[in-house]
Amino acid sequence: MRLRTSLLPVAIAGVIATTLSPPAVGVTAGPALTVDATAAGHSISPHIYGMNFADEALAADLRLPVHRWGGNHTTRYNFRNDTTNRASDWYFENLPNDNPDPGSLPNGSETDDFVERNLATDTQTILTIPMIGWVAKERARACGFSVEKYGPQQSTDPWSPDCGNGKKPDGTRITGNDPADTSVEVGPQYVTDWIEHLKGRYGGAADGGVRFYNLDNEPDLWHSTHRDVRPGGLGYDELRDLTYEYAAAVKAADPGAKTLGPVGWGLNSIFYSGLDQDVCGRTGCWSNPPDKAAHGGEDLGPWYLDQMRAYEEQHGTRILDYFDIHIYPQQSGVHNKEAGDAPTQERRLRSTRQLWDPTYVDESWINRPVQFIPRMRSLVDQHYPGTKLAITEYNWGAYGHINGALAQSDVLGIFGREGLDLATLWTAPESDEPVAHAFRIYRNYDGEGGAFGETSLPAVSEDQDELAVYAARRDSDEALTVVVVNKTGEDLTSPVKVTGASAGSAEVYRYSAANLDGIVREADQAVAADGFTASFPADSITHLVLPAGGGGEGDTEAPTAPGKPAASAVTTDSVELTWPAATDDRGVTGYDIHRLDGGEPVRIASTTGTSYTVTSLRPDTEYTFTVTARDAAGNVSPASPAAVVRTAARPAQTCWVDYTVANSWPGGFTADVKITNTGDQAVEGWRLRWDFTAGQRVDQGWSAQWSQQDATVTAKNLSWNGRLAPGASTTIGFNGSSTSDNPEPTAFTLNGQECGG
C-alpha cells in the first residue's frame, strides 16, 4: 500500500525483507551498500541546500537555509532607483523593477522585498554587490546599443526595437559605444551606502540582517556579458585590486557579514583570468596565456587566494570568507531544461561524478578529471586555510523529469559528503517539479519538517553509477538517515550493511518515476543487527530513517566528558592533541574534535583513539579546541575542558615551500610544490632540493627541470619562472610513484639555503 505523505504523514506498520539475505531468484541484484553508524563523521552545512530566486511558498516548505539574489542582471543594480541592466541576457537594457511606490525609494526596492521575504521564512540572504564600477543611471528604460545611435544590428528586442544585441548584421561586435547611455560610474562608497541602508532597515549580519555578499557575478565574463561598459577582460591584478577595495568596504560597513568571491563562471575561472579568456578566446593563445605568463605561470585560483591571504596578513582583516566558483556541466545536453534522449539522461547521471571522482574524465571539451570540490578544497588548504567553499550557481537540468530529480538528489548528497560549505541552485524549480521533490527528500520528506541528518557518515556503494548512497546522523533524535538513489531503469535488490545498527524497523519515504506527484510513505523496512536487504525501484530516491536504538527505548545515557586536551608537536600549521579518555565504561566508540569558530564549536574531525593531529592551521594564530565522546547508541558526552593553542610563527627563512599531495591512487600520486620568496631580495634563478623517505619517484613533472638521484629530488627553474621578487611565488608539480606509504618531505633547500615548509 502506498500513501502520499501530505495525506497521511504517519508510520505504516508493514514490514518487508529483514536480513542481509541474497536476492530471490528472478530479482536483479544491485550493488552492496555499507553504512558506518558508529563513526563520528563530519558536519553537513545546512547552507548547501540553497537556491536562487525561490518563491516564498517553496522557501517555507523547504525551510530554505540560504537564498541568493544574483546573476548577470545584478551586476549593475542601482538600489537607489531600483533598476537593473539586463546585460547580454536581454539586449543590454535598463529595466526598472515593478514598484508600487517609487517615490519612497530606496525603501521598498526589489532587494528590500527580497530580504523581507527571507526574514519571513527564516532564510539567510546572499546579495550581489557590484564591483564593475557602473550601475543603472536612472529609473527609465535605456539601451546599451541603440539602433538609432549605433546602426542596424543582428537582433533587436521585439518589444523595444531600438535596443539591439550589440552586434552588426554580419555578427561582428559594435565597439566604441558610450557606457553613459545606460550607466553611471560608482565606487566602493556605493556599496557602503547600500549596506548602511540595509542595516538601517534590517540590522547588521550579527543582528539577523543580510549575512552574505557575493563580490559581483562572474567578473571573468564581464567582457562578454557587460561589454557595453566593460569591453576588455579583467586581469589578475585588477581582480585583486577591486576585491581589496570592495570586500574591505563590506567588512568596514558590516564586520559580521561574510563575503564570497571571485564568483567565477566555471572550471576555467580557476585557471584563467577574464583577460586571458577574452584574448585567448579570440586568438587561440591557450598554450601561453599572456596574463598568466605575466604572473609566473600560476593559475588564477591559487594566485587569488594567495593575494587574499596576503591582505589579511598585512591588515589583520579577512576580506574573503568563501572561495566561490560556479559549475555548469559542460557535457552535451546535461544542463538543458529538457531531459533529452536516453544517452543524454545517462550522461547527466554520470556527470555528477565530476564533483568528486578522480577517475571520471569529463565527457566534454574539458576531457580530463575535474574533481571540482576536492580541487577547490586543496587550493584553499594550500593557499588560504580557513576559507570556506561555495558554489552559488549550478544546474543539472531536467527540472520537470525524474532524471533531473535523480541527478539533483545525487548532487545534494555529494555536497554533504564532500564537505561543501554553501551552494545555491540556479534557479529555483517550481514547487511541483521533480527537482523540488529532490530537495524535499533532504529537507521535508514527510511534510512535517523531517530532514536528512546534519552529521555525514561513511556510506559506500559498490557501484555508484547504479545505486548512490548517502548517510547522516540527525542531531535532534540521533536517528540514522540514509538516502539511496537508484539511477537505473530497473528495480535493484541490494544488501545494506549497517555497522552499529540496532534491530528494529526503519521508516521509508520514496520519490520515484512511479509517482511524480510527491514523496510516498512506504511500508516500514525491518532492520536486523547487521543491516537489511531491500529493493530499490527503478528511477527512485529512497530515504530511510532508522531511529536510534532501533526504535525502542534504547540507551540514552551519555558518556562522561573526556579530559582536557594537551597540545604537542605544534608547528606553523598543525598541532597534535592528546586527551584522557572518558572515564566510564559505557562503550565509547569514538571522539569528536571541535574548534571554536565565531564563538561556536564546530566539529572538524573524529577518531576512535585519544589523539589527533589537526592540520591546515594558520601560523602564529590562537585556536581553541574541545573534545566530546560518543557511544554506540549515538549518545554524546559533554565537551571536555577547552585547550587554547597558538601555532608557531613562520621562521625567518628567506624561502618557504608548500608541498601538497593533490591526488593519489594505488601506486601513484600527483604533488604540487609552491615556492615562495619570503626574503627582501629577489631570487634570480633557483634550484630546489628535497629527499624522499619512502622510495617515491618523480615520473613526470612540469613547470621545472626535474631530476632524481636515489632519494634526492632536484627541480630547477625554467626561463619564465626563474625570477622571484620578494613575496612572489611559483608553483611546480609532478606525477610520482610510490610502493607503500607516501609521507611528504619535510626539509627543503633553495639554492643551498634551508627553507621553511
Short mmCIF file of C-alpha atoms in Angstrom, two decimals, residues 192 215 242-254 259 311 317 319:
data_model
loop_
_atom_site.label_atom_id
_atom_site.label_comp_id
_atom_site.label_asym_id
_atom_site.label_seq_id
_atom_site.Cartn_x
_atom_site.Cartn_y
_atom_site.Cartn_z
CA THR A 192 28.95 51.26 1.80
CA LEU A 215 31.60 40.03 -4.78
CA LEU A 242 38.80 45.52 -6.95
CA THR A 243 38.37 42.75 -4.38
CA TYR A 244 40.59 44.60 -1.93
CA GLU A 245 38.54 47.78 -2.35
CA TYR A 246 35.02 46.37 -2.37
CA ALA A 247 35.42 43.48 0.08
CA ALA A 248 37.14 45.83 2.53
CA ALA A 249 34.20 48.22 2.13
CA VAL A 250 31.78 45.39 3.00
CA LYS A 251 33.76 44.45 6.11
CA ALA A 252 34.05 48.06 7.22
CA ALA A 253 30.31 48.64 6.80
CA ASP A 254 29.28 45.34 8.46
CA THR A 259 31.98 37.68 1.52
CA TYR A 311 45.81 41.16 2.60
CA THR A 317 41.23 41.60 8.48
CA ILE A 319 38.09 40.08 3.48
#
